[in-house]
CSV table of N, CA and C in Angstrom, one decimal:
chain,number,residue,atom,x,y,z
A,185,MET,N,78.6,130.4,134.7
A,185,MET,CA,80.1,131.0,134.7
A,185,MET,C,81.1,130.2,134.8
A,186,THR,N,82.0,130.7,133.7
A,186,THR,CA,83.3,129.9,134.0
A,186,THR,C,83.9,131.0,134.4
A,187,GLY,N,85.3,129.9,134.9
A,187,GLY,CA,86.6,130.1,135.5
A,187,GLY,C,87.4,129.7,135.7
A,188,GLU,N,88.2,130.2,136.7
A,188,GLU,CA,90.0,129.2,137.1
A,188,GLU,C,90.0,129.7,139.0
A,189,GLN,N,90.2,129.1,139.7
A,189,GLN,CA,90.7,129.3,141.1
A,189,GLN,C,91.7,128.7,141.3
A,190,LYS,N,92.7,129.3,142.4
A,190,LYS,CA,93.9,128.5,142.6
A,190,LYS,C,93.8,128.9,144.5
A,191,SER,N,94.4,127.8,145.1
A,191,SER,CA,94.6,128.0,146.4
A,191,SER,C,96.4,127.1,145.7
A,192,VAL,N,97.1,128.2,147.0
A,192,VAL,CA,98.5,127.9,146.6
A,192,VAL,C,99.5,127.2,147.7
A,193,ASP,N,97.9,126.9,149.0
A,193,ASP,CA,98.8,125.6,149.9
A,193,ASP,C,97.8,124.8,149.7
A,194,GLY,N,98.3,123.1,150.0
A,194,GLY,CA,97.3,122.7,150.3
A,194,GLY,C,96.3,122.5,151.1
A,195,PHE,N,96.9,122.8,152.2
A,195,PHE,CA,96.3,122.8,154.0
A,195,PHE,C,94.8,123.9,154.1
A,196,SER,N,95.5,125.3,153.1
A,196,SER,CA,94.0,126.3,152.7
A,196,SER,C,93.3,126.1,151.1
A,197,CYS,N,91.9,125.4,151.6
A,197,CYS,CA,91.5,125.4,150.4
A,197,CYS,C,90.6,126.4,150.0
A,198,ARG,N,90.3,127.1,148.4
A,198,ARG,CA,89.3,127.3,148.2
A,198,ARG,C,88.1,127.4,147.2
A,199,GLY,N,87.6,128.4,147.2
A,199,GLY,CA,85.8,127.7,146.1
A,199,GLY,C,85.7,129.1,145.7
A,200,THR,N,84.8,129.1,144.8
A,200,THR,CA,84.5,130.0,144.6
A,200,THR,C,82.6,130.1,144.2
A,201,SER,N,82.5,131.2,144.6
A,201,SER,CA,80.5,131.3,145.1
A,201,SER,C,80.1,132.1,143.8
A,202,VAL,N,78.9,132.0,143.8
A,202,VAL,CA,78.2,132.8,142.3
A,202,VAL,C,76.6,132.9,142.6
A,203,PHE,N,76.8,134.5,142.8
A,203,PHE,CA,75.3,134.9,142.8
A,203,PHE,C,74.3,135.9,142.2
A,204,THR,N,73.7,135.3,141.9
A,204,THR,CA,72.4,136.6,141.2
A,204,THR,C,71.4,137.8,141.9
A,205,LEU,N,71.1,138.9,141.6
A,205,LEU,CA,70.6,139.6,142.3
A,205,LEU,C,69.9,140.3,141.6
A,206,ASP,N,68.4,140.8,141.9
A,206,ASP,CA,67.5,141.4,141.3
A,206,ASP,C,67.6,142.7,141.3
A,207,SER,N,67.7,143.5,140.7
A,207,SER,CA,67.4,145.1,140.3
A,207,SER,C,67.6,145.6,141.9
A,208,ALA,N,66.5,144.7,142.5
A,208,ALA,CA,66.5,145.8,143.8
A,208,ALA,C,67.9,144.7,145.2
A,209,ASP,N,68.6,144.5,145.1
A,209,ASP,CA,69.4,143.8,145.4
A,209,ASP,C,68.9,142.4,145.9
A,210,VAL,N,68.0,142.2,145.4
A,210,VAL,CA,67.7,140.9,146.2
A,210,VAL,C,68.1,139.0,145.6
A,211,GLU,N,68.9,138.2,146.7
A,211,GLU,CA,69.3,137.4,146.0
A,211,GLU,C,68.1,136.2,145.0
A,212,LEU,N,68.4,135.8,143.9
A,212,LEU,CA,68.0,134.4,142.9
A,212,LEU,C,68.1,133.8,143.3
A,213,SER,N,69.4,133.6,143.1
A,213,SER,CA,70.0,132.4,143.0
A,213,SER,C,71.6,132.1,144.2
A,214,ARG,N,71.8,130.8,144.5
A,214,ARG,CA,73.7,131.2,144.7
A,214,ARG,C,74.1,129.6,144.4
A,215,GLU,N,75.4,129.5,144.0
A,215,GLU,CA,76.0,128.6,143.2
A,215,GLU,C,77.2,128.5,144.0
A,216,PHE,N,78.1,127.2,143.9
A,216,PHE,CA,79.3,127.2,144.8
A,216,PHE,C,80.2,126.4,143.4
A,217,SER,N,81.2,126.5,143.5
A,217,SER,CA,82.4,125.5,142.6
A,217,SER,C,82.8,124.7,143.6
A,218,ALA,N,83.4,123.3,143.4
A,218,ALA,CA,83.9,123.1,143.9
A,218,ALA,C,85.3,123.3,144.6
A,219,ASN,N,85.4,122.8,145.6
A,219,ASN,CA,86.7,123.6,146.0
A,219,ASN,C,87.7,122.6,146.0
A,220,VAL,N,89.2,123.9,145.5
A,220,VAL,CA,91.1,123.2,145.5
A,220,VAL,C,91.3,123.3,146.2
A,221,CYS,N,92.7,122.7,146.3
A,221,CYS,CA,93.5,122.3,147.8
A,221,CYS,C,94.7,122.9,147.0
A,222,GLY,N,95.5,123.5,146.9
A,222,GLY,CA,97.1,123.3,146.7
A,222,GLY,C,97.4,123.2,145.1
A,223,MET,N,96.3,123.7,144.5
A,223,MET,CA,96.4,123.5,142.8
A,223,MET,C,95.3,124.7,142.4
A,224,SER,N,95.3,124.1,141.0
A,224,SER,CA,94.8,125.3,139.9
A,224,SER,C,93.8,124.5,139.2
A,225,SER,N,92.4,124.9,139.1
A,225,SER,CA,91.2,124.3,138.5
A,225,SER,C,90.3,125.0,137.3
A,226,ASN,N,89.5,125.3,136.1
A,226,ASN,CA,88.9,125.5,135.4
A,226,ASN,C,87.3,125.3,136.7
A,227,PHE,N,86.9,126.0,136.7
A,227,PHE,CA,85.2,126.2,137.4
A,227,PHE,C,84.1,126.1,136.0
A,228,THR,N,83.2,125.5,136.5
A,228,THR,CA,81.7,125.9,136.1
A,228,THR,C,81.1,126.1,137.0
A,229,VAL,N,80.0,126.7,136.2
A,229,VAL,CA,78.4,127.0,138.0
A,229,VAL,C,77.7,127.4,137.1
A,230,PRO,N,76.6,127.3,137.4
A,230,PRO,CA,75.4,127.2,136.4
A,230,PRO,C,74.6,128.3,137.7
A,231,VAL,N,74.1,129.3,136.9
A,231,VAL,CA,73.7,130.3,136.8
A,231,VAL,C,72.1,130.4,136.8
A,232,ASP,N,71.3,130.5,137.6
A,232,ASP,CA,69.7,130.9,137.2
A,232,ASP,C,69.1,132.2,138.1
A,233,ALA,N,68.5,132.3,137.1
A,233,ALA,CA,68.1,134.1,137.2
A,233,ALA,C,66.3,133.6,137.1
A,234,ASN,N,65.4,133.0,137.1
A,234,ASN,CA,64.3,133.0,136.5
A,234,ASN,C,63.5,134.1,137.2
A,235,VAL,N,63.8,135.4,136.1
A,235,VAL,CA,62.5,136.4,136.7
A,235,VAL,C,62.8,137.1,135.3
A,236,PRO,N,61.4,138.0,134.5
A,236,PRO,CA,61.6,138.6,133.8
A,236,PRO,C,63.2,139.7,133.7
A,237,GLY,N,63.1,139.2,132.1
A,237,GLY,CA,65.0,140.4,132.4
A,237,GLY,C,66.4,139.5,133.1
A,238,GLY,N,65.6,138.4,133.6
A,238,GLY,CA,67.1,138.0,133.8
A,238,GLY,C,67.7,139.0,135.0
A,239,ALA,N,68.8,138.1,135.6
A,239,ALA,CA,69.4,138.9,136.6
A,239,ALA,C,69.8,140.4,136.2
A,240,ALA,N,70.2,141.5,137.2
A,240,ALA,CA,70.5,142.7,137.0
A,240,ALA,C,72.1,142.6,137.4
A,241,VAL,N,72.3,141.6,138.5
A,241,VAL,CA,73.6,142.1,139.2
A,241,VAL,C,74.2,140.3,139.0
A,242,VAL,N,75.8,140.2,138.6
A,242,VAL,CA,75.8,139.0,139.4
A,242,VAL,C,76.8,139.0,140.1
A,243,ARG,N,77.7,138.4,141.0
A,243,ARG,CA,78.4,138.5,142.2
A,243,ARG,C,78.9,137.6,142.2
A,244,ILE,N,80.4,137.8,142.3
A,244,ILE,CA,81.6,136.5,142.1
A,244,ILE,C,82.7,136.8,143.5
A,245,CYS,N,82.4,135.8,144.4
A,245,CYS,CA,83.4,135.4,145.2
A,245,CYS,C,84.3,134.2,145.8
A,246,LEU,N,85.9,134.8,145.8
A,246,LEU,CA,86.7,133.6,146.2
A,246,LEU,C,86.4,133.8,148.0
A,247,ASP,N,86.4,132.1,148.2
A,247,ASP,CA,85.8,132.0,149.2
A,247,ASP,C,86.8,130.8,150.1
A,248,ASP,N,86.6,130.3,151.7
A,248,ASP,CA,87.5,129.4,152.1
A,248,ASP,C,86.7,128.2,152.2
A,249,GLY,N,85.7,127.8,151.0
A,249,GLY,CA,85.1,126.4,150.6
A,249,GLY,C,84.7,126.1,151.9
A,250,GLY,N,84.3,127.2,153.2
A,250,GLY,CA,83.6,125.9,154.0
A,250,GLY,C,81.8,126.5,154.0
A,251,SER,N,81.5,125.6,155.3
A,251,SER,CA,80.2,125.7,154.8
A,251,SER,C,79.6,126.5,156.0
A,252,PRO,N,78.7,127.8,156.3
A,252,PRO,CA,79.2,128.3,155.4
A,252,PRO,C,80.2,129.4,154.9
A,253,ALA,N,80.3,129.8,153.9
A,253,ALA,CA,81.5,130.4,152.8
A,253,ALA,C,82.1,131.1,154.2
A,254,THR,N,83.3,131.4,154.4
A,254,THR,CA,83.6,133.1,154.2
A,254,THR,C,84.9,133.8,153.2
A,255,TYR,N,84.0,134.8,152.7
A,255,TYR,CA,84.0,135.3,151.7
A,255,TYR,C,85.6,136.1,151.6
A,256,PHE,N,86.7,136.4,151.0
A,256,PHE,CA,88.1,136.7,150.7
A,256,PHE,C,87.8,137.8,150.1
A,257,LEU,N,87.3,138.0,149.0
A,257,LEU,CA,87.4,139.3,147.2
A,257,LEU,C,86.0,138.6,146.4
A,258,CYS,N,85.3,139.7,146.7
A,258,CYS,CA,84.1,139.6,145.8
A,258,CYS,C,84.1,140.8,145.2
A,259,LYS,N,83.9,139.9,143.4
A,259,LYS,CA,83.3,141.5,142.7
A,259,LYS,C,82.1,141.4,142.1
A,260,ARG,N,81.8,142.2,141.9
A,260,ARG,CA,80.5,142.7,141.4
A,260,ARG,C,80.1,142.9,140.1
A,261,TYR,N,78.9,142.4,139.1
A,261,TYR,CA,78.6,143.4,137.6
A,261,TYR,C,77.6,142.9,137.2
A,262,GLY,N,77.4,144.1,136.5
A,262,GLY,CA,75.7,144.8,136.5
A,262,GLY,C,75.8,145.8,136.8
A,263,HIS,N,74.4,146.3,136.8
A,263,HIS,CA,74.1,147.7,137.9
A,263,HIS,C,74.5,147.8,138.5
A,264,PRO,N,74.5,149.3,138.7
A,264,PRO,CA,75.6,149.4,140.6
A,264,PRO,C,74.5,149.7,141.3
């Protein structure tokens, strides 16, 4: 998964979390980008789905870069 993330404030970092889910909404994998603080950055996150047919859903979330992360905005791609 590749994309661009942005943080407009140097004191408010952002990251991107990527989840793969099977058709029953069971999480298969969760990966994170490096955080950005006060800038834009391209990211690449490997996405695993080691099940027959692959993942049914990919969920991508903008987060606060914390551990555990607080998710601000998520988009879901795939089967409803």
